[in-house]
PDB file of C-alpha atoms and ligand atoms in Angstrom:
ATOM      1  CA  MET A   1       0.000   0.000   0.000  1.00  0.00           C
ATOM      2  CA  ALA A   2       1.285   3.480  -0.915  1.00  0.00           C
ATOM      3  CA  ARG A   3       1.763   5.548   2.236  1.00  0.00           C
ATOM      4  CA  TYR A   4       3.409   8.968   2.644  1.00  0.00           C
ATOM      5  CA  THR A   5       3.822  11.109   5.731  1.00  0.00           C
ATOM      6  CA  ILE A   6       2.834  14.774   5.643  1.00  0.00           C
ATOM      7  CA  GLU A   7       6.549  15.690   5.579  1.00  0.00           C
ATOM      8  CA  GLU A   8       7.268  13.362   2.648  1.00  0.00           C
ATOM      9  CA  LEU A   9       4.389  14.827   0.676  1.00  0.00           C
ATOM     10  CA  LEU A  10       5.571  18.374   1.406  1.00  0.00           C
ATOM     11  CA  GLN A  11       9.045  17.444   0.142  1.00  0.00           C
ATOM     12  CA  LEU A  12       7.468  16.269  -3.104  1.00  0.00           C
ATOM     13  CA  LYS A  13       5.817  19.650  -3.635  1.00  0.00           C
ATOM     14  CA  PRO A  14       7.269  21.066  -6.864  1.00  0.00           C
ATOM     15  CA  SER A  15       8.822  24.528  -6.792  1.00  0.00           C
ATOM     16  CA  GLU A  16       7.611  25.412 -10.283  1.00  0.00           C
ATOM     17  CA  THR A  17       3.920  25.940 -11.020  1.00  0.00           C
ATOM     18  CA  LEU A  18       2.392  22.956 -12.792  1.00  0.00           C
ATOM     19  CA  THR A  19      -0.604  22.789 -15.090  1.00  0.00           C
ATOM     20  CA  ALA A  20      -3.637  21.141 -13.525  1.00  0.00           C
ATOM     21  CA  ASN A  21      -5.456  18.266 -15.223  1.00  0.00           C
ATOM     22  CA  PHE A  22      -8.739  20.210 -15.529  1.00  0.00           C
ATOM     23  CA  PRO A  23      -9.842  23.710 -16.705  1.00  0.00           C
ATOM     24  CA  ALA A  24      -8.688  25.482 -13.547  1.00  0.00           C
ATOM     25  CA  GLU A  25      -9.180  28.979 -14.981  1.00  0.00           C
ATOM     26  CA  GLU A  26     -12.864  28.299 -15.477  1.00  0.00           C
ATOM     27  CA  PHE A  27     -13.122  26.961 -11.948  1.00  0.00           C
ATOM     28  CA  ARG A  28     -11.447  30.051 -10.464  1.00  0.00           C
ATOM     29  CA  ALA A  29     -13.704  32.294 -12.571  1.00  0.00           C
ATOM     30  CA  ILE A  30     -16.846  30.648 -11.151  1.00  0.00           C
ATOM     31  CA  ILE A  31     -15.614  31.202  -7.596  1.00  0.00           C
ATOM     32  CA  GLU A  32     -14.585  34.789  -8.329  1.00  0.00           C
ATOM     33  CA  LYS A  33     -18.058  35.461  -9.719  1.00  0.00           C
ATOM     34  CA  VAL A  34     -19.751  34.096  -6.575  1.00  0.00           C
ATOM     35  CA  SER A  35     -17.481  36.251  -4.388  1.00  0.00           C
ATOM     36  CA  GLN A  36     -18.440  39.332  -6.398  1.00  0.00           C
ATOM     37  CA  VAL A  37     -22.184  38.605  -6.146  1.00  0.00           C
ATOM     38  CA  GLN A  38     -21.879  38.029  -2.391  1.00  0.00           C
ATOM     39  CA  ALA A  39     -19.900  41.255  -1.890  1.00  0.00           C
ATOM     40  CA  LEU A  40     -22.432  43.242  -3.929  1.00  0.00           C
ATOM     41  CA  ARG A  41     -25.342  41.850  -1.896  1.00  0.00           C
ATOM     42  CA  GLU A  42     -23.591  42.725   1.348  1.00  0.00           C
ATOM     43  CA  GLU A  43     -23.073  46.287   0.131  1.00  0.00           C
ATOM     44  CA  GLU A  44     -26.723  46.569  -0.876  1.00  0.00           C
ATOM     45  CA  PHE A  45     -27.799  45.212   2.474  1.00  0.00           C
ATOM     46  CA  ALA A  46     -25.543  47.639   4.364  1.00  0.00           C
ATOM     47  CA  ALA A  47     -26.711  50.588   2.233  1.00  0.00           C
ATOM     48  CA  HIS A  48     -30.356  49.705   2.851  1.00  0.00           C
ATOM     49  CA  HIS A  49     -29.804  49.604   6.596  1.00  0.00           C
ATOM     50  CA  VAL A  50     -27.944  52.907   6.658  1.00  0.00           C
ATOM     51  CA  GLY A  51     -30.979  54.484   4.957  1.00  0.00           C
ATOM     52  CA  HIS A  52     -33.175  52.812   7.534  1.00  0.00           C
ATOM     53  CA  PHE A  53     -31.392  54.218  10.560  1.00  0.00           C
ATOM     54  CA  ASN A  54     -31.116  57.745   9.143  1.00  0.00           C
ATOM     55  CA  ARG A  55     -34.835  58.045   8.665  1.00  0.00           C
TER      56      ARG A  55
ATOM     57  CA  THR B   1      12.309   6.031  -0.064  1.00  0.00           C
ATOM     58  CA  VAL B   2      10.100   8.687  -1.535  1.00  0.00           C
ATOM     59  CA  LEU B   3      12.910  10.901  -2.770  1.00  0.00           C
ATOM     60  CA  SER B   4      15.147   8.221  -4.310  1.00  0.00           C
ATOM     61  CA  GLY B   5      13.836   8.736  -7.856  1.00  0.00           C
ATOM     62  CA  THR B   6      15.880  11.217  -9.881  1.00  0.00           C
ATOM     63  CA  ASN B   7      13.574  10.977 -12.886  1.00  0.00           C
ATOM     64  CA  PHE B   8      10.819  13.540 -12.372  1.00  0.00           C
ATOM     65  CA  ASP B   9       8.589  11.755 -14.854  1.00  0.00           C
ATOM     66  CA  VAL B  10       8.241   8.888 -12.418  1.00  0.00           C
ATOM     67  CA  LYS B  11       5.081   9.666 -10.541  1.00  0.00           C
ATOM     68  CA  HIS B  12       4.462   8.802  -6.929  1.00  0.00           C
ATOM     69  CA  PRO B  13       1.232   6.845  -6.938  1.00  0.00           C
ATOM     70  CA  LEU B  14      -1.322   7.296  -4.177  1.00  0.00           C
ATOM     71  CA  ASN B  15      -3.039   4.319  -2.582  1.00  0.00           C
ATOM     72  CA  THR B  16      -6.286   5.078  -4.402  1.00  0.00           C
ATOM     73  CA  LYS B  17      -7.799   7.601  -6.754  1.00  0.00           C
ATOM     74  CA  TRP B  18      -9.351  10.684  -5.097  1.00  0.00           C
ATOM     75  CA  THR B  19     -11.928  13.106  -6.444  1.00  0.00           C
ATOM     76  CA  LEU B  20     -12.054  16.761  -5.478  1.00  0.00           C
ATOM     77  CA  TRP B  21     -15.598  18.183  -5.260  1.00  0.00           C
ATOM     78  CA  TYR B  22     -16.740  21.771  -4.782  1.00  0.00           C
ATOM     79  CA  THR B  23     -20.060  23.047  -3.457  1.00  0.00           C
ATOM     80  CA  LYS B  24     -20.781  26.394  -5.053  1.00  0.00           C
ATOM     81  CA  PRO B  25     -22.848  28.751  -2.878  1.00  0.00           C
ATOM     82  CA  ALA B  26     -26.252  29.403  -4.432  1.00  0.00           C
ATOM     83  CA  VAL B  27     -26.526  32.888  -5.945  1.00  0.00           C
ATOM     84  CA  ASP B  28     -30.026  32.522  -7.354  1.00  0.00           C
ATOM     85  CA  PRO B  29     -32.994  30.409  -6.231  1.00  0.00           C
ATOM     86  CA  SER B  30     -33.228  28.417  -9.469  1.00  0.00           C
ATOM     87  CA  GLU B  31     -30.019  26.563  -8.681  1.00  0.00           C
ATOM     88  CA  SER B  32     -30.619  23.064  -7.339  1.00  0.00           C
ATOM     89  CA  TRP B  33     -28.305  20.957  -5.202  1.00  0.00           C
ATOM     90  CA  SER B  34     -27.181  19.010  -8.250  1.00  0.00           C
ATOM     91  CA  ASP B  35     -26.118  22.272  -9.912  1.00  0.00           C
ATOM     92  CA  LEU B  36     -24.147  23.269  -6.841  1.00  0.00           C
ATOM     93  CA  LEU B  37     -22.269  20.101  -5.825  1.00  0.00           C
ATOM     94  CA  ARG B  38     -19.900  19.104  -8.616  1.00  0.00           C
ATOM     95  CA  PRO B  39     -16.775  16.994  -9.040  1.00  0.00           C
ATOM     96  CA  VAL B  40     -13.874  19.267 -10.015  1.00  0.00           C
ATOM     97  CA  THR B  41     -11.215  16.733 -10.951  1.00  0.00           C
ATOM     98  CA  SER B  42      -9.572  13.469  -9.851  1.00  0.00           C
ATOM     99  CA  PHE B  43      -5.992  12.548  -9.007  1.00  0.00           C
ATOM    100  CA  GLN B  44      -4.055   9.384  -8.266  1.00  0.00           C
ATOM    101  CA  SER B  45      -0.504  10.595  -7.815  1.00  0.00           C
ATOM    102  CA  VAL B  46       1.299  13.036  -5.541  1.00  0.00           C
ATOM    103  CA  GLU B  47       2.314  15.085  -8.580  1.00  0.00           C
ATOM    104  CA  GLU B  48      -1.261  15.437  -9.845  1.00  0.00           C
ATOM    105  CA  PHE B  49      -2.361  16.440  -6.343  1.00  0.00           C
ATOM    106  CA  TRP B  50       0.155  19.286  -6.139  1.00  0.00           C
ATOM    107  CA  ALA B  51      -0.684  20.513  -9.641  1.00  0.00           C
ATOM    108  CA  ILE B  52      -4.330  20.806  -8.576  1.00  0.00           C
ATOM    109  CA  MET B  53      -3.503  22.518  -5.284  1.00  0.00           C
ATOM    110  CA  GLN B  54      -1.403  25.121  -7.094  1.00  0.00           C
ATOM    111  CA  ASN B  55      -4.328  26.031  -9.329  1.00  0.00           C
ATOM    112  CA  ILE B  56      -7.353  26.227  -7.034  1.00  0.00           C
ATOM    113  CA  PRO B  57      -8.250  28.922  -4.471  1.00  0.00           C
ATOM    114  CA  GLU B  58      -7.063  28.302  -0.930  1.00  0.00           C
ATOM    115  CA  PRO B  59      -9.733  28.083   1.778  1.00  0.00           C
ATOM    116  CA  HIS B  60      -9.291  31.723   2.887  1.00  0.00           C
ATOM    117  CA  ASP B  61     -10.265  32.829  -0.636  1.00  0.00           C
ATOM    118  CA  LEU B  62     -13.478  30.806  -0.842  1.00  0.00           C
ATOM    119  CA  PRO B  63     -16.842  32.591  -0.604  1.00  0.00           C
ATOM    120  CA  MET B  64     -19.167  31.839   2.334  1.00  0.00           C
ATOM    121  CA  LYS B  65     -21.172  28.601   2.056  1.00  0.00           C
ATOM    122  CA  SER B  66     -18.546  26.954  -0.131  1.00  0.00           C
ATOM    123  CA  ASP B  67     -17.362  23.413   0.561  1.00  0.00           C
ATOM    124  CA  TYR B  68     -14.359  21.484  -0.642  1.00  0.00           C
ATOM    125  CA  HIS B  69     -14.657  17.699  -0.501  1.00  0.00           C
ATOM    126  CA  ALA B  70     -12.010  15.098  -1.337  1.00  0.00           C
ATOM    127  CA  PHE B  71     -13.449  11.587  -1.576  1.00  0.00           C
ATOM    128  CA  ARG B  72     -11.943   8.224  -2.390  1.00  0.00           C
ATOM    129  CA  ASN B  73     -12.643   6.785  -5.843  1.00  0.00           C
ATOM    130  CA  ASP B  74     -16.205   7.513  -6.907  1.00  0.00           C
ATOM    131  CA  ILE B  75     -17.817   7.906  -3.492  1.00  0.00           C
ATOM    132  CA  ARG B  76     -20.172  10.887  -3.514  1.00  0.00           C
ATOM    133  CA  PRO B  77     -19.755  13.344  -0.615  1.00  0.00           C
ATOM    134  CA  GLU B  78     -23.296  12.676   0.635  1.00  0.00           C
ATOM    135  CA  TRP B  79     -24.450  10.443   3.449  1.00  0.00           C
ATOM    136  CA  GLU B  80     -26.910   8.732   1.091  1.00  0.00           C
ATOM    137  CA  ASP B  81     -23.985   7.178  -0.816  1.00  0.00           C
ATOM    138  CA  GLU B  82     -23.791   3.440  -0.104  1.00  0.00           C
ATOM    139  CA  ALA B  83     -20.184   3.760   1.099  1.00  0.00           C
ATOM    140  CA  ASN B  84     -21.103   6.464   3.628  1.00  0.00           C
ATOM    141  CA  ALA B  85     -24.516   5.211   4.756  1.00  0.00           C
ATOM    142  CA  LYS B  86     -23.266   3.125   7.704  1.00  0.00           C
ATOM    143  CA  GLY B  87     -20.565   5.579   8.698  1.00  0.00           C
ATOM    144  CA  GLY B  88     -20.289   9.032  10.137  1.00  0.00           C
ATOM    145  CA  LYS B  89     -17.942  11.947  10.527  1.00  0.00           C
ATOM    146  CA  TRP B  90     -15.362  13.323  12.909  1.00  0.00           C
ATOM    147  CA  SER B  91     -16.051  17.026  13.051  1.00  0.00           C
ATOM    148  CA  TYR B  92     -14.223  20.126  14.271  1.00  0.00           C
ATOM    149  CA  GLN B  93     -15.117  23.775  13.885  1.00  0.00           C
ATOM    150  CA  VAL B  94     -12.410  26.435  13.903  1.00  0.00           C
ATOM    151  CA  ARG B  95     -13.776  29.723  15.186  1.00  0.00           C
ATOM    152  CA  PHE B  96     -12.374  33.214  14.579  1.00  0.00           C
ATOM    153  CA  LYS B  97      -8.777  32.424  13.639  1.00  0.00           C
ATOM    154  CA  LYS B  98      -8.520  32.588   9.919  1.00  0.00           C
ATOM    155  CA  ASN B  99      -4.771  32.737   9.435  1.00  0.00           C
ATOM    156  CA  ASP B 100      -3.806  29.088   9.638  1.00  0.00           C
ATOM    157  CA  ILE B 101      -6.878  27.602   7.930  1.00  0.00           C
ATOM    158  CA  ASP B 102      -5.055  27.048   4.650  1.00  0.00           C
ATOM    159  CA  GLU B 103      -2.295  25.136   6.406  1.00  0.00           C
ATOM    160  CA  LEU B 104      -4.691  23.044   8.508  1.00  0.00           C
ATOM    161  CA  TRP B 105      -6.734  22.084   5.438  1.00  0.00           C
ATOM    162  CA  LEU B 106      -3.557  21.163   3.551  1.00  0.00           C
ATOM    163  CA  ARG B 107      -2.310  19.057   6.484  1.00  0.00           C
ATOM    164  CA  THR B 108      -5.676  17.302   6.657  1.00  0.00           C
ATOM    165  CA  LEU B 109      -5.615  16.505   2.934  1.00  0.00           C
ATOM    166  CA  LEU B 110      -2.031  15.246   3.145  1.00  0.00           C
ATOM    167  CA  ALA B 111      -2.801  13.008   6.119  1.00  0.00           C
ATOM    168  CA  VAL B 112      -5.782  11.551   4.283  1.00  0.00           C
ATOM    169  CA  ILE B 113      -4.312  10.979   0.798  1.00  0.00           C
ATOM    170  CA  GLY B 114      -0.990   9.821   2.295  1.00  0.00           C
ATOM    171  CA  GLU B 115      -3.008   7.309   4.363  1.00  0.00           C
ATOM    172  CA  THR B 116      -1.269   8.134   7.635  1.00  0.00           C
ATOM    173  CA  ILE B 117      -4.425   9.107   9.489  1.00  0.00           C
ATOM    174  CA  ASP B 118      -5.859   5.606   9.099  1.00  0.00           C
ATOM    175  CA  GLU B 119      -3.151   2.968   9.308  1.00  0.00           C
ATOM    176  CA  GLU B 120      -5.520   0.131   8.465  1.00  0.00           C
ATOM    177  CA  ASP B 121      -6.690   1.866   5.299  1.00  0.00           C
ATOM    178  CA  ALA B 122     -10.160   0.713   6.273  1.00  0.00           C
ATOM    179  CA  GLN B 123     -12.154   3.658   7.503  1.00  0.00           C
ATOM    180  CA  ILE B 124     -11.657   6.933   5.662  1.00  0.00           C
ATOM    181  CA  ASN B 125     -13.984   7.738   2.764  1.00  0.00           C
ATOM    182  CA  GLY B 126     -13.214  11.402   2.466  1.00  0.00           C
ATOM    183  CA  VAL B 127     -12.677  14.794   3.997  1.00  0.00           C
ATOM    184  CA  VAL B 128     -14.754  17.977   3.907  1.00  0.00           C
ATOM    185  CA  LEU B 129     -14.177  21.681   4.548  1.00  0.00           C
ATOM    186  CA  ASN B 130     -17.219  23.948   5.046  1.00  0.00           C
ATOM    187  CA  VAL B 131     -16.741  27.720   4.865  1.00  0.00           C
ATOM    188  CA  ARG B 132     -19.405  29.343   7.043  1.00  0.00           C
ATOM    189  CA  LYS B 133     -20.007  32.639   8.847  1.00  0.00           C
ATOM    190  CA  SER B 134     -19.572  30.820  12.150  1.00  0.00           C
ATOM    191  CA  GLY B 135     -16.157  29.537  11.089  1.00  0.00           C
ATOM    192  CA  TYR B 136     -14.472  26.778   9.121  1.00  0.00           C
ATOM    193  CA  LYS B 137     -15.684  23.250   9.726  1.00  0.00           C
ATOM    194  CA  PHE B 138     -13.433  20.249   9.089  1.00  0.00           C
ATOM    195  CA  ALA B 139     -14.908  16.751   8.819  1.00  0.00           C
ATOM    196  CA  LEU B 140     -13.403  13.343   8.261  1.00  0.00           C
ATOM    197  CA  TRP B 141     -15.951  10.925   6.800  1.00  0.00           C
ATOM    198  CA  THR B 142     -15.715   7.258   7.751  1.00  0.00           C
ATOM    199  CA  LYS B 143     -17.140   3.964   6.515  1.00  0.00           C
ATOM    200  CA  SER B 144     -18.320   2.745   9.916  1.00  0.00           C
ATOM    201  CA  GLU B 145     -19.237   3.996  13.358  1.00  0.00           C
ATOM    202  CA  ASP B 146     -17.074   1.403  15.175  1.00  0.00           C
ATOM    203  CA  LYS B 147     -15.714   3.093  18.232  1.00  0.00           C
ATOM    204  CA  GLU B 148     -12.309   1.391  18.494  1.00  0.00           C
ATOM    205  CA  PRO B 149     -10.796   2.258  15.087  1.00  0.00           C
ATOM    206  CA  LEU B 150     -12.495   5.642  15.139  1.00  0.00           C
ATOM    207  CA  VAL B 151     -10.936   6.684  18.419  1.00  0.00           C
ATOM    208  CA  ASN B 152      -7.459   6.023  16.965  1.00  0.00           C
ATOM    209  CA  ILE B 153      -8.284   7.999  13.849  1.00  0.00           C
ATOM    210  CA  GLY B 154      -9.801  10.801  15.912  1.00  0.00           C
ATOM    211  CA  ALA B 155      -6.642  11.072  18.013  1.00  0.00           C
ATOM    212  CA  ARG B 156      -4.523  11.442  14.877  1.00  0.00           C
ATOM    213  CA  PHE B 157      -7.016  13.926  13.391  1.00  0.00           C
ATOM    214  CA  LYS B 158      -6.507  16.104  16.493  1.00  0.00           C
ATOM    215  CA  GLN B 159      -2.721  16.039  15.910  1.00  0.00           C
ATOM    216  CA  VAL B 160      -3.147  16.946  12.259  1.00  0.00           C
ATOM    217  CA  LEU B 161      -5.330  19.916  13.272  1.00  0.00           C
ATOM    218  CA  LYS B 162      -2.765  20.827  15.976  1.00  0.00           C
ATOM    219  CA  LEU B 163      -5.411  20.651  18.717  1.00  0.00           C
ATOM    220  CA  THR B 164      -4.674  20.475  22.429  1.00  0.00           C
ATOM    221  CA  ASP B 165      -6.341  18.436  25.171  1.00  0.00           C
ATOM    222  CA  ALA B 166      -8.608  21.406  25.790  1.00  0.00           C
ATOM    223  CA  ASP B 167     -10.019  21.212  22.235  1.00  0.00           C
ATOM    224  CA  HIS B 168     -12.620  18.614  21.352  1.00  0.00           C
ATOM    225  CA  ILE B 169     -13.674  16.869  18.183  1.00  0.00           C
ATOM    226  CA  GLU B 170     -17.017  15.103  17.872  1.00  0.00           C
ATOM    227  CA  PHE B 171     -18.140  12.018  15.984  1.00  0.00           C
ATOM    228  CA  PHE B 172     -21.619  12.071  14.440  1.00  0.00           C
ATOM    229  CA  PRO B 173     -23.046   8.879  12.899  1.00  0.00           C
ATOM    230  CA  HIS B 174     -24.881   9.617   9.646  1.00  0.00           C
ATOM    231  CA  SER B 175     -27.676   7.314  10.838  1.00  0.00           C
ATOM    232  CA  ALA B 176     -28.661  10.007  13.341  1.00  0.00           C
ATOM    233  CA  ALA B 177     -28.444  12.864  10.818  1.00  0.00           C
ATOM    234  CA  ASN B 178     -32.226  13.150  10.592  1.00  0.00           C
ATOM    235  CA  GLU B 179     -32.877  13.107  14.326  1.00  0.00           C
ATOM    236  CA  LYS B 180     -33.948  16.287  16.044  1.00  0.00           C
ATOM    237  CA  HIS B 181     -31.258  16.181  18.697  1.00  0.00           C
ATOM    238  CA  HIS B 182     -28.267  15.145  16.714  1.00  0.00           C
ATOM    239  CA  SER B 183     -25.644  14.626  19.369  1.00  0.00           C
ATOM    240  CA  PRO B 184     -22.176  13.113  18.978  1.00  0.00           C
ATOM    241  CA  SER B 185     -21.663   9.406  19.725  1.00  0.00           C
ATOM    242  CA  ILE B 186     -17.983   9.986  20.579  1.00  0.00           C
ATOM    243  CA  THR B 187     -16.196  13.082  21.875  1.00  0.00           C
ATOM    244  CA  LEU B 188     -12.427  13.235  22.013  1.00  0.00           C
TER     245      LEU B 188
HETATM  246 ZN1   ZN C   1     -34.097  46.902   6.823  1.00  0.00          ZN
HETATM  247 ZN1   ZN C   2      -5.846  35.113  -0.920  1.00  0.00          ZN
END
């Protein structure tokens, strides 16, 4: 059975950046998009409540 | 030993194939669970694992309500999956200290795919990270709810997460997931 300690696996970490075996750019874009939507909704929520308290 | 190979084309095989899954937070109500939980990619060698890790966001960059899951072979990260149905999960929630989350998640993944957290290679189905407002939740999913092997695994999980005797992890059997008062069957 293949077994590696955490230290052994860290030693096998390459120093150069490798290409992943899937469309990683697309994946990062999806996550970035969600982050933007969440941030926008938080801003809208905060803005609404500022208006609320000033009334 | 691991480092004896000088040929970098020689890959270091893992014990089994693993699949990385991501749960995307819902941004509009039309999205169903099956749209949100998706396999990202699979890997069976140390080299493939690192290539993936270099190209995906680290936990601190994930939006709220995201999950990463890494599961063995084709096991789905859901308790309804045959392989999970009779098992449960060791669970730990990290509150309010964001800085070392990336390292703790990496250590957890390495302990799981390197098979050092379960010496018998008999219990671990996968590992999950939930990103929530209340904090980051780590869970180790197991095949069974047998106390003896699980206590050993739980003890090693605490070391991987760098926990002290004052910190506690909890084991929840999936069989109780639908009960109103879902309390842990083991606390360590
Ligand atoms: Zn309001
Ligand atoms: Zn960052």
